[in-house]
Coordinates of N, CA and C in Angstrom, one line a residue:
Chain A
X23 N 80.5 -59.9 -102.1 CA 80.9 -60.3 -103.5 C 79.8 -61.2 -104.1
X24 N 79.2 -61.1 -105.1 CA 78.0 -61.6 -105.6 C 78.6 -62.3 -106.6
X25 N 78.8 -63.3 -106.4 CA 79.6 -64.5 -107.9 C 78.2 -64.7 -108.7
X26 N 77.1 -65.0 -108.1 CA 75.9 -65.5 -108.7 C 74.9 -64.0 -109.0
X27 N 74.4 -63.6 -110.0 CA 73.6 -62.2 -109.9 C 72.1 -63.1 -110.5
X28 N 70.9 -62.4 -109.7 CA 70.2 -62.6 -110.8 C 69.7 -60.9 -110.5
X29 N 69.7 -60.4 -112.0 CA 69.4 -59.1 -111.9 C 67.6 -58.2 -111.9
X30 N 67.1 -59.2 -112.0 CA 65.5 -59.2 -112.3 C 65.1 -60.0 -111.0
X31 N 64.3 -58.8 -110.0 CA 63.9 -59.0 -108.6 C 62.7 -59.5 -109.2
X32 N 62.1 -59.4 -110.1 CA 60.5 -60.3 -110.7 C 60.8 -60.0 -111.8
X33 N 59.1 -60.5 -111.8 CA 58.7 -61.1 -113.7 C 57.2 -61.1 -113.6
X34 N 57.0 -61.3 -114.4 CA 55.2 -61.1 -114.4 C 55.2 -61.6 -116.0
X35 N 53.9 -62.9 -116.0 CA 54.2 -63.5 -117.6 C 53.1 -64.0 -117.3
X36 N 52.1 -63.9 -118.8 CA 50.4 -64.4 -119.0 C 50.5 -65.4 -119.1
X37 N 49.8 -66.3 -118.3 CA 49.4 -67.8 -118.1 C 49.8 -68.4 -119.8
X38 N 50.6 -69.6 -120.2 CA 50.7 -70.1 -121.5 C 51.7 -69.7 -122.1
X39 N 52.2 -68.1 -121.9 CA 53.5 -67.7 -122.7 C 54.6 -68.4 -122.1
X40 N 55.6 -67.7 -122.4 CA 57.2 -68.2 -122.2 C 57.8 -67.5 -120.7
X41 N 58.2 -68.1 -120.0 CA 59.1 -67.3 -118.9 C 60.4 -67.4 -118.7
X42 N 60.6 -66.6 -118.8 CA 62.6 -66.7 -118.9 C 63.1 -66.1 -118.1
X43 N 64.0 -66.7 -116.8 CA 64.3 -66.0 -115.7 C 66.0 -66.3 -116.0
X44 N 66.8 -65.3 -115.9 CA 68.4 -64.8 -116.3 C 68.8 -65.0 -115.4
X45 N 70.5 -65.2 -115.4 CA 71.4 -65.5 -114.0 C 72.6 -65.2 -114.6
X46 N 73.7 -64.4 -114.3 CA 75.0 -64.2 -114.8 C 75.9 -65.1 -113.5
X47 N 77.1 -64.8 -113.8 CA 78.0 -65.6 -112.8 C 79.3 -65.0 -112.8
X48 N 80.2 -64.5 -112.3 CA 81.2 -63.9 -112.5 C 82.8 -65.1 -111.7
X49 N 82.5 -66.3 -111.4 CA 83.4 -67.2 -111.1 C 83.3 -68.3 -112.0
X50 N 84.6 -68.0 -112.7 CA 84.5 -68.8 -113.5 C 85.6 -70.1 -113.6
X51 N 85.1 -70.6 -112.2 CA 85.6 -72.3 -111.5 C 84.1 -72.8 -111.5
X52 N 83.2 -72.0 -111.2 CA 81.6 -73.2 -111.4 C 81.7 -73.4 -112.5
X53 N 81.0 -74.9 -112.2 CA 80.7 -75.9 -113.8 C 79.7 -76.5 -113.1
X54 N 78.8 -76.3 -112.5 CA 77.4 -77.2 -112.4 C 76.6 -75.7 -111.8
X55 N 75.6 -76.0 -112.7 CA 74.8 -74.9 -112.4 C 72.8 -75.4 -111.8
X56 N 72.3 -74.9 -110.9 CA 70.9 -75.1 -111.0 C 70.3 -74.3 -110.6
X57 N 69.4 -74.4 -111.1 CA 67.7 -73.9 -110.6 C 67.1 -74.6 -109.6
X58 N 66.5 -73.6 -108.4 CA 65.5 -74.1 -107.5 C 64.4 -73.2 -107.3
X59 N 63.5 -73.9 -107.0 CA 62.5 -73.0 -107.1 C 61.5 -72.4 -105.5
X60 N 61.7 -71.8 -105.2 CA 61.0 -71.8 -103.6 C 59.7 -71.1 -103.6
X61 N 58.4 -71.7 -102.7 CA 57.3 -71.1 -102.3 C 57.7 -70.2 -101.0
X62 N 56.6 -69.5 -100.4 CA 56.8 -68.7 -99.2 C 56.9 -69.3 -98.0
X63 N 57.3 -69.6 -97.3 CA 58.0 -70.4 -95.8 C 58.2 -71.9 -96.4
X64 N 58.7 -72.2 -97.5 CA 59.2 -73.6 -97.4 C 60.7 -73.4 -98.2
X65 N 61.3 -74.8 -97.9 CA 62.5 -74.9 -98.5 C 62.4 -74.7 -100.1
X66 N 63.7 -74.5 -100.6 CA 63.9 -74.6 -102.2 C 63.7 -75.9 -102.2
X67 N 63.4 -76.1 -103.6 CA 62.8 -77.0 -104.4 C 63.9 -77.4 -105.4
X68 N 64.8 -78.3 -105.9 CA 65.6 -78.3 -106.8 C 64.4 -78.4 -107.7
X69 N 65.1 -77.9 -108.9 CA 64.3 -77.9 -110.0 C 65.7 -78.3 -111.5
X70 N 66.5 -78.1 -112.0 CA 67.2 -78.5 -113.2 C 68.2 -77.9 -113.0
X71 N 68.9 -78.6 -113.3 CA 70.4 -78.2 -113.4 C 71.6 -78.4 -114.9
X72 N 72.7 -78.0 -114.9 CA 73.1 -78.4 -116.0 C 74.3 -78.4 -115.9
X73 N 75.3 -79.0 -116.7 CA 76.8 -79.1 -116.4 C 77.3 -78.4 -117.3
X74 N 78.7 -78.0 -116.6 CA 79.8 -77.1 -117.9 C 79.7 -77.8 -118.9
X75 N 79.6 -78.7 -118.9 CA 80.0 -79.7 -120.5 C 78.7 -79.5 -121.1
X76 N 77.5 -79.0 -121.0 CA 76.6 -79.0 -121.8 C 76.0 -77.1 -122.1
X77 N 75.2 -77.6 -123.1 CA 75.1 -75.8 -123.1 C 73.3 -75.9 -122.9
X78 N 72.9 -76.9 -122.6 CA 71.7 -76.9 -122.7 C 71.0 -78.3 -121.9
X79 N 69.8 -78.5 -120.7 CA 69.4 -79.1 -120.5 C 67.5 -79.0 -120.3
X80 N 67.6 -80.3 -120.8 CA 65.4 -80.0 -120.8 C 64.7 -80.7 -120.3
X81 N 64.0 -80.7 -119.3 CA 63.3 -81.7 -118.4 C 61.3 -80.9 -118.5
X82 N 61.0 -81.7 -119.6 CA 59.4 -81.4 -119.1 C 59.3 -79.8 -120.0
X83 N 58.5 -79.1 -119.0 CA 58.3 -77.4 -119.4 C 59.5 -76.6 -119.4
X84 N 60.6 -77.3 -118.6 CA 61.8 -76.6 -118.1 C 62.9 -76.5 -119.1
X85 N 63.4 -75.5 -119.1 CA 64.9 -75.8 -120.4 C 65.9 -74.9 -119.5
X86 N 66.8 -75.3 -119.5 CA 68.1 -74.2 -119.1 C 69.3 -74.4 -119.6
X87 N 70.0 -72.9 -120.4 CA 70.6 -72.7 -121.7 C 71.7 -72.1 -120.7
X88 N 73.1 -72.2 -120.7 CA 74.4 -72.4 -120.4 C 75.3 -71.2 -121.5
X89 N 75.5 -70.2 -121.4 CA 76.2 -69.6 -122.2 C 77.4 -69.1 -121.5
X90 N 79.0 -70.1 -121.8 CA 79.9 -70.2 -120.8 C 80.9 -68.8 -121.3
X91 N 80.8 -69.0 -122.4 CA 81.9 -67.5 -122.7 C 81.5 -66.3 -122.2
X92 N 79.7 -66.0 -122.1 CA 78.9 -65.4 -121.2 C 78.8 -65.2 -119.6
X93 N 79.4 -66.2 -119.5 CA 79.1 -66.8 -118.2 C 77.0 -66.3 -117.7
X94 N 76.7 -66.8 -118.2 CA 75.1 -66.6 -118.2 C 74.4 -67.8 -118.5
X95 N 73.3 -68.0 -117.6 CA 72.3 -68.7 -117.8 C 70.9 -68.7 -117.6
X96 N 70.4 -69.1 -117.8 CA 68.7 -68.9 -118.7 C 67.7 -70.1 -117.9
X97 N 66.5 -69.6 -117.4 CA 65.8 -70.7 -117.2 C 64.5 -70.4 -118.4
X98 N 63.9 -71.0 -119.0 CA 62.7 -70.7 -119.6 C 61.9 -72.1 -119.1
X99 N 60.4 -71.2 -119.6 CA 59.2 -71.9 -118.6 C 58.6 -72.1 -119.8
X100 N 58.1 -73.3 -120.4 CA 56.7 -73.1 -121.7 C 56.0 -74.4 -121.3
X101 N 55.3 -74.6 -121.1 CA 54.0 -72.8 -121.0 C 54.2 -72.4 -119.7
X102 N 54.1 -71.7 -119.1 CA 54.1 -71.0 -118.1 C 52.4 -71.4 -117.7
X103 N 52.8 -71.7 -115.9 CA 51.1 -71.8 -115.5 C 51.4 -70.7 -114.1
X104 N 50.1 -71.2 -113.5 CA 49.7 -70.1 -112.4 C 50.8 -70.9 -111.5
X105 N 51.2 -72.2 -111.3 CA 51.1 -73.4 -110.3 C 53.1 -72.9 -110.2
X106 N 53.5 -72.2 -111.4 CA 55.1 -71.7 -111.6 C 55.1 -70.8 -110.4
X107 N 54.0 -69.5 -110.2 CA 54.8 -68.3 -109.3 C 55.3 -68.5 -108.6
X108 N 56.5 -68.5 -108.2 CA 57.5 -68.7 -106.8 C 58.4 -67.8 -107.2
X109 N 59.5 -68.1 -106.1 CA 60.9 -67.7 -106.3 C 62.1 -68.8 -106.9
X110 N 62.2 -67.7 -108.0 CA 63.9 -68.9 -108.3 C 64.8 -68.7 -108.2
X111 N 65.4 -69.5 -107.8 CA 67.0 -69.3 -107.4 C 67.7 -70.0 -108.2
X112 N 68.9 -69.1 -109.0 CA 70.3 -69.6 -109.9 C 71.4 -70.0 -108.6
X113 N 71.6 -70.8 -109.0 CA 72.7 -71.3 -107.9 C 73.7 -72.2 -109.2
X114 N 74.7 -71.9 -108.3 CA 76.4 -72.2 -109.1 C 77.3 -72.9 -108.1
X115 N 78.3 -74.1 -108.4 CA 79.2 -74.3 -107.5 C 80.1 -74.8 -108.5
X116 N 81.5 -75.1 -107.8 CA 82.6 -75.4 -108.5 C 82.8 -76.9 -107.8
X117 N 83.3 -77.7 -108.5 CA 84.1 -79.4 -108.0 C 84.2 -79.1 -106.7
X118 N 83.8 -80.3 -105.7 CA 83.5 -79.7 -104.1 C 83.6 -79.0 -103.5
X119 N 82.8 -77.7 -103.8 CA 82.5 -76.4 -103.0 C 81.1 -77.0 -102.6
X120 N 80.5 -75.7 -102.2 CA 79.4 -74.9 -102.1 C 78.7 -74.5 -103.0
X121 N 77.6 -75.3 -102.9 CA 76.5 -74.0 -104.0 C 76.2 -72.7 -103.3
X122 N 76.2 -71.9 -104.3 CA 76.5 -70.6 -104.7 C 74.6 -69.8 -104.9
X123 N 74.2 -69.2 -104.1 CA 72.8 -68.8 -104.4 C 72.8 -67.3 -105.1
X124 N 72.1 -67.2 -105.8 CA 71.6 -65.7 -106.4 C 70.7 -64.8 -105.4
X125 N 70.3 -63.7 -105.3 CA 69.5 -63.6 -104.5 C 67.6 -63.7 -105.1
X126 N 67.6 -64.3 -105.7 CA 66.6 -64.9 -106.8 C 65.7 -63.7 -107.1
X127 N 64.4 -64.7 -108.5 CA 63.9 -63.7 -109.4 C 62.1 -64.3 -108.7
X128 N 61.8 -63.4 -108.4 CA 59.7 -63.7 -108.3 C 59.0 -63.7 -109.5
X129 N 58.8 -64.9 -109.7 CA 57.6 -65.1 -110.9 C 56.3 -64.7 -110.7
X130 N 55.4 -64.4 -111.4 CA 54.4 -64.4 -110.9 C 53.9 -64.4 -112.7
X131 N 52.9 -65.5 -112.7 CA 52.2 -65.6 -113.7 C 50.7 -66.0 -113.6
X132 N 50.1 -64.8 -114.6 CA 48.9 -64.2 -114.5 C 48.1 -65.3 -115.2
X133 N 46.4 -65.8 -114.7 CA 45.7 -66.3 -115.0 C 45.4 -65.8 -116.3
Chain B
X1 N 59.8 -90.6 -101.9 CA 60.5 -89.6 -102.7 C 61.5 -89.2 -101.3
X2 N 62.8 -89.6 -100.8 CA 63.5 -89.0 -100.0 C 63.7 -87.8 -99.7
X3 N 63.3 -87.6 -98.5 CA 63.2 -85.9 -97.9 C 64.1 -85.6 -96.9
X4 N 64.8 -84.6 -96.6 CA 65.2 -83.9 -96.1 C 64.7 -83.1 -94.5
X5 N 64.2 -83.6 -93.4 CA 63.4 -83.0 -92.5 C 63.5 -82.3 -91.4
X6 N 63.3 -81.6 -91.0 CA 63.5 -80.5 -90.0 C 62.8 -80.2 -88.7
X7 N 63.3 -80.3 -87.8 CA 62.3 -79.8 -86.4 C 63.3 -78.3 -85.5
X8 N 62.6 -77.9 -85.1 CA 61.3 -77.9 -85.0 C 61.1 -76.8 -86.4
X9 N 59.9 -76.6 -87.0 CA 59.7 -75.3 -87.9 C 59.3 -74.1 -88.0
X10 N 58.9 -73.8 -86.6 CA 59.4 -72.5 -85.7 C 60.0 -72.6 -85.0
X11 N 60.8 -71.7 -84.0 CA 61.1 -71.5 -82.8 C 61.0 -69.9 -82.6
X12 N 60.8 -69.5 -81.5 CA 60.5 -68.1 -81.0 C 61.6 -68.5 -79.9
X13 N 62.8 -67.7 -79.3 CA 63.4 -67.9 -78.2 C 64.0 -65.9 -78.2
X14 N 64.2 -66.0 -77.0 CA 64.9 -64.6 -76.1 C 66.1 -64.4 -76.4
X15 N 66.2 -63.2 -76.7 CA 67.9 -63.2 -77.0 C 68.6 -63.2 -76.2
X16 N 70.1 -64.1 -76.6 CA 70.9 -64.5 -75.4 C 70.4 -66.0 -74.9
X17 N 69.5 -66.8 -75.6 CA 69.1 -67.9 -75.0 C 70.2 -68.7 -76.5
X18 N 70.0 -70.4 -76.2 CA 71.0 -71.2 -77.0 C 69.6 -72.1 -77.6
X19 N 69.4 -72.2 -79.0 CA 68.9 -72.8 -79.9 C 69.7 -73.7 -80.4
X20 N 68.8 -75.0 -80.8 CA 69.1 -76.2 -81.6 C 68.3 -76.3 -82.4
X21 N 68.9 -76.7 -83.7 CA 68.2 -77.1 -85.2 C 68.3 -78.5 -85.2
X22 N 67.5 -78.8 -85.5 CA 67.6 -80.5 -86.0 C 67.1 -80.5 -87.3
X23 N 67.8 -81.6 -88.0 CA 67.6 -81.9 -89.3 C 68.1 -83.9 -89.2
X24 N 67.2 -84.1 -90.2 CA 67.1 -85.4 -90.5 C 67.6 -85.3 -92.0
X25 N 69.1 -85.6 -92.4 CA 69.2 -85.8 -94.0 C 69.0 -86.9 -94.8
X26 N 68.9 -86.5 -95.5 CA 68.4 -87.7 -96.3 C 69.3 -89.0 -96.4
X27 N 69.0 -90.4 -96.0 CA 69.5 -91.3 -95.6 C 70.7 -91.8 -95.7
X28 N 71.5 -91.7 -97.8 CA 72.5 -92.4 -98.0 C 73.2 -91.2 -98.5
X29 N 72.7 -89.6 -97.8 CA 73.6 -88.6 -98.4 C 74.9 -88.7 -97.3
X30 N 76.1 -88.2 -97.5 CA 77.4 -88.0 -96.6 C 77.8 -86.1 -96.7
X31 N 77.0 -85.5 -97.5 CA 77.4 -84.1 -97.3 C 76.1 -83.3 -96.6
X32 N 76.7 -83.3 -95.7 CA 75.4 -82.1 -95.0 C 75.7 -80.6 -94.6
X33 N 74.6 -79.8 -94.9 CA 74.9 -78.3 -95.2 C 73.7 -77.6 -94.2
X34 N 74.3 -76.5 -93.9 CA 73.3 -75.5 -93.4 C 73.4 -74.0 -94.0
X35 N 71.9 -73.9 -94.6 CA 72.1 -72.0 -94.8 C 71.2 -71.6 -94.2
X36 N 70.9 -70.1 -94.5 CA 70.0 -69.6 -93.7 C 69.3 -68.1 -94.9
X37 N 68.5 -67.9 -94.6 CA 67.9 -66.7 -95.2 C 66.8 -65.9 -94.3
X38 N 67.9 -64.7 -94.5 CA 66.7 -63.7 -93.5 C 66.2 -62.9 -94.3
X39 N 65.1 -62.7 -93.6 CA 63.5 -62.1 -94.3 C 64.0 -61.0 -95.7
X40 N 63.4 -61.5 -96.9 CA 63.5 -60.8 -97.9 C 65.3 -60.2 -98.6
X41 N 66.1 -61.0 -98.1 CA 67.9 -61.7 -98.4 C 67.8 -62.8 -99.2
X42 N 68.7 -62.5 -99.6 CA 69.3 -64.5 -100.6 C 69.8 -65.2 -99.0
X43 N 69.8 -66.4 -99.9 CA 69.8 -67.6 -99.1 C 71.7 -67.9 -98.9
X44 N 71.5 -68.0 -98.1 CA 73.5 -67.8 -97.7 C 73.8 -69.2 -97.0
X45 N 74.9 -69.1 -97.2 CA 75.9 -70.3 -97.4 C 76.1 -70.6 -95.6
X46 N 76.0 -71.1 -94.8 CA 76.9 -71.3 -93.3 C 77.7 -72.2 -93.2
X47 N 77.4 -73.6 -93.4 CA 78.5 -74.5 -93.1 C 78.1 -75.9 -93.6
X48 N 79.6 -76.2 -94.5 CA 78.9 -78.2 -94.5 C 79.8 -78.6 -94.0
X49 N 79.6 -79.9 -94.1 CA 79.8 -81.3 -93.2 C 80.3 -82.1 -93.8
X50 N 81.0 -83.1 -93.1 CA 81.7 -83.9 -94.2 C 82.7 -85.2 -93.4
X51 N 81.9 -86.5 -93.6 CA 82.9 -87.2 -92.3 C 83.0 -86.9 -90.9
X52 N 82.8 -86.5 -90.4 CA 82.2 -85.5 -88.9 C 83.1 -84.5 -88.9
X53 N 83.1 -84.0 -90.0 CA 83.9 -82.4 -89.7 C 83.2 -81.5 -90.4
X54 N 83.5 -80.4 -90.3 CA 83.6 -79.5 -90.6 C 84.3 -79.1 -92.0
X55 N 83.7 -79.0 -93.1 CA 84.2 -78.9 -95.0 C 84.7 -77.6 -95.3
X56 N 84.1 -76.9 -95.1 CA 83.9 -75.5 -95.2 C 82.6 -74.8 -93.8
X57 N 82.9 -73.4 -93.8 CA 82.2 -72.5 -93.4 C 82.3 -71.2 -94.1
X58 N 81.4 -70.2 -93.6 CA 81.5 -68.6 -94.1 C 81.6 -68.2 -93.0
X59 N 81.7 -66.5 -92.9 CA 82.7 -65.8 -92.0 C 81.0 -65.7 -91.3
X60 N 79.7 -65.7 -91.7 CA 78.7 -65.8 -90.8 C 78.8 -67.2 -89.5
X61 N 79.5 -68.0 -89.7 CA 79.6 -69.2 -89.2 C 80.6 -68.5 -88.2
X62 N 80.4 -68.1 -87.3 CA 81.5 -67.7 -86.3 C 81.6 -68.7 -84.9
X63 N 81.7 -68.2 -83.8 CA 82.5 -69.4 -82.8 C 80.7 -69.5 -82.3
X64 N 79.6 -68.9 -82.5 CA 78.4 -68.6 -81.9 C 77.8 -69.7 -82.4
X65 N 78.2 -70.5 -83.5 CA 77.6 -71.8 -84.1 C 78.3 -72.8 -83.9
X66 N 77.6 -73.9 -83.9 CA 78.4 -75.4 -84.1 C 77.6 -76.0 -85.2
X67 N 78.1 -77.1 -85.3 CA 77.0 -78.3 -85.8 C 77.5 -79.4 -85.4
X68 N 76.6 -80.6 -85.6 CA 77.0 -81.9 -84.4 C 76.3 -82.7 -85.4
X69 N 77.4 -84.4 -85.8 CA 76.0 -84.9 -86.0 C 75.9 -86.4 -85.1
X70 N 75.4 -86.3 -83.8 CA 75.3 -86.7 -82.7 C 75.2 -88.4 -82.8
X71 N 74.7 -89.2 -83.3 CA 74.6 -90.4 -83.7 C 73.9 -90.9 -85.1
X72 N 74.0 -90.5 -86.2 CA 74.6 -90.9 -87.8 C 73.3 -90.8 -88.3
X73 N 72.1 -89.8 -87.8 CA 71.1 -89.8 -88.4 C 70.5 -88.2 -88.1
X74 N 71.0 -88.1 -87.1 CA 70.4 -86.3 -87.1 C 71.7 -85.5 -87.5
X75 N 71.4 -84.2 -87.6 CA 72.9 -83.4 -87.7 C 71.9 -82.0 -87.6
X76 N 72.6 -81.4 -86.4 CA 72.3 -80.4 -85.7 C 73.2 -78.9 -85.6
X77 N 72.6 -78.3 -85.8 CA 72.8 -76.8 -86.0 C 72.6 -76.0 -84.1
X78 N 73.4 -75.6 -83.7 CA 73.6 -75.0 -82.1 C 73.6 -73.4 -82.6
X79 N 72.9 -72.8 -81.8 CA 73.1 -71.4 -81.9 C 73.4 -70.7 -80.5
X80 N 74.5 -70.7 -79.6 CA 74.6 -70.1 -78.4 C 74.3 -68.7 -78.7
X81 N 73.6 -68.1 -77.6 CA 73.4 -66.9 -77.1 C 72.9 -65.6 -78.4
X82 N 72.1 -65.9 -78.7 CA 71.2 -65.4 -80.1 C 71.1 -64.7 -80.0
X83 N 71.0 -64.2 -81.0 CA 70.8 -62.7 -81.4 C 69.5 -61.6 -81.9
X84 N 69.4 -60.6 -82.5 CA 68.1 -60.5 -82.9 C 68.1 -61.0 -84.2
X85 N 69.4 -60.7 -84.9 CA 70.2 -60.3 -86.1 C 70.0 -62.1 -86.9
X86 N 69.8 -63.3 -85.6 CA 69.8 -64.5 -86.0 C 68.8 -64.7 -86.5
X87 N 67.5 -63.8 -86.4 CA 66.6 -64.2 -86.9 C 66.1 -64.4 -88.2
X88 N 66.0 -65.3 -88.7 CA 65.8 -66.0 -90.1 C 65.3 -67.7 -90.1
X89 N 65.3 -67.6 -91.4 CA 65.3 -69.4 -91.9 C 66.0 -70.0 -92.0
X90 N 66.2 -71.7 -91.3 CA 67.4 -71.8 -91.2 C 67.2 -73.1 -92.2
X91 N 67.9 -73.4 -92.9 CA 67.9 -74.3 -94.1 C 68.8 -75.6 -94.0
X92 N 68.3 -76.7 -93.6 CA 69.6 -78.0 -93.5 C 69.2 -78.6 -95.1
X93 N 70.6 -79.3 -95.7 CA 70.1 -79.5 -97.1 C 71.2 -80.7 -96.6
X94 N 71.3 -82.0 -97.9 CA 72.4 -82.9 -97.8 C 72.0 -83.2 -99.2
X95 N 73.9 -83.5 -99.6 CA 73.7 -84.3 -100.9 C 74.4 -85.9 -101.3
X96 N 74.7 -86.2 -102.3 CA 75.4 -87.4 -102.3 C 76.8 -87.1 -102.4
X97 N 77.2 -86.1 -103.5 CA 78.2 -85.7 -103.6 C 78.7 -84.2 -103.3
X98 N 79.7 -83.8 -103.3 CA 80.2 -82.3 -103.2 C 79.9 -81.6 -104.2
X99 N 79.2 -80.5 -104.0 CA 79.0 -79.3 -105.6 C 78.1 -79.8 -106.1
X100 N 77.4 -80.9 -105.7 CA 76.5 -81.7 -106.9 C 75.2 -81.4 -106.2
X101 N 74.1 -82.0 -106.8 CA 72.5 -81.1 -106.5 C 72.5 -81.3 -104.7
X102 N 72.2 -80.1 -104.1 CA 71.8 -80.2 -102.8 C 70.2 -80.4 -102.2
X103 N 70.0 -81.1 -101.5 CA 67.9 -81.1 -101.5 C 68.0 -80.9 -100.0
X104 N 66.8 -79.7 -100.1 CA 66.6 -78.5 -98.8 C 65.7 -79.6 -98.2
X105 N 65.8 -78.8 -97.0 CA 64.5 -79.5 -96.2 C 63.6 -78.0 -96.0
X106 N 62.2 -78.7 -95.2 CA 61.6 -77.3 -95.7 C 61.8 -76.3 -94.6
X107 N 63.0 -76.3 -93.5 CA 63.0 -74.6 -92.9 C 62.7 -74.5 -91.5
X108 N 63.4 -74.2 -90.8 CA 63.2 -73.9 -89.4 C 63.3 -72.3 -89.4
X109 N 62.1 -71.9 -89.2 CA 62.2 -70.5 -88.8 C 62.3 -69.9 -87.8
X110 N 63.4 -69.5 -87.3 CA 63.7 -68.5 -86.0 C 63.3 -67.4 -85.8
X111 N 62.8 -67.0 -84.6 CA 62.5 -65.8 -84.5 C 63.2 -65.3 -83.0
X112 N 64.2 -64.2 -82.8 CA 64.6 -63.9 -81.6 C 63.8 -62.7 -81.1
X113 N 63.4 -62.5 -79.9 CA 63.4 -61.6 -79.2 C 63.8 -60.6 -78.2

């Protein structure tokens, strides 16, 4: 049962543009949502997160947009550098659960 | 910057042999978690912690795992009698609160043979 989807196994985006990696959610008891970002043999990386109560959070290059009647959320990257390619992971939990992993999206952004 | 740490970050062991994870959580967290991700899979849920018990688990979390947290600074992951199937990354994370941001450590990788 995949409560967290992210449906885009990659991405590929020119060094400076925009990167926008999608995440749907089909449980709709989460209200904290985040992004982590993982290299190859190391742990996730938290990266931003955002609460039910907001529809939008911005840290730096990072923005992540909360669309609850959607149940969807958005990471965007501006600018996008080389130093982004990893893996990200949408992850979801509800008031003391478990976070909830996607099976994440591969960035890869081009010099 | 408070870390999350892990030993060992390989292990290679025989299947049917009993593995231990150690993790060091981060100092003033009280929720500690274990997932695991095998090669080229999302990262899955196994079990948190909470007060020396047991919070939750998943149906991967069967009687073949424990976790221990042996004197108030390690908290250990047991794998009796391994599998091939165990082979993956094993991920100890801890947070301050429940549901609220979890911080990984970077990864014990198993390999059974």
């Amino acid at each position: 049962d995949q409560q967290v989807k992210q449906n885009s196994p990659s991405l590929s985006v020119q060094e400076g543009r925009i990167s926008i990696l999608n995440c749907d959610y089909t449980n709709s008891m989460f209200d904290y949502f985040l992004w982590y970002k993982k290299y190859p043999a190391e742990g996730p990386t938290f990266l931003i997160s955002i609460s039910s109560i907001k529809d939008k959070n911005e840290d730096g290059r990072f923005t992540v947009f909360l669309n609850k009647s959607a149940k969807h959320l958005s990471l965007h990257i501006v600018p996008s550098q080389p130093g982004d390619s990893a893996v990200y992971f949408c992850a979801a939990s509800s008031s003391y659960q478990k976070v909830t992993f996607g099976i994440g999206t591969k960035l890869q952004v081009i010099p | 910057e408070p870390e999350v740490t892990q030993t060992p970050s390989h292990q290679v062991t025989q299947m049917g042999q009993e593995v231990i994870l150690r993790c060091v959580p981060i100092s003033n967290h009280l929720y500690f978690y274990w997932y695991r991700q095998i090669l080229g899979q999302k990262v899955e849920f196994l079990v948190s912690f909470y007060n020396n018990e047991i919070s939750e688990k998943s149906e991967i979390f069967d009687d073949q795992f424990s976790v221990e947290r042996p004197d108030g600074s390690n908290f250990t992951l047991k794998i009796r009698s391994t599998k091939l199937e165990d082979s993956a990354m094993y991920f100890c994370a801890s947070s301050g609160d429940p549901g609220n941001t979890i911080y990984f450590g970077e990864g014990s990788w198993l390999t059974v043979v």
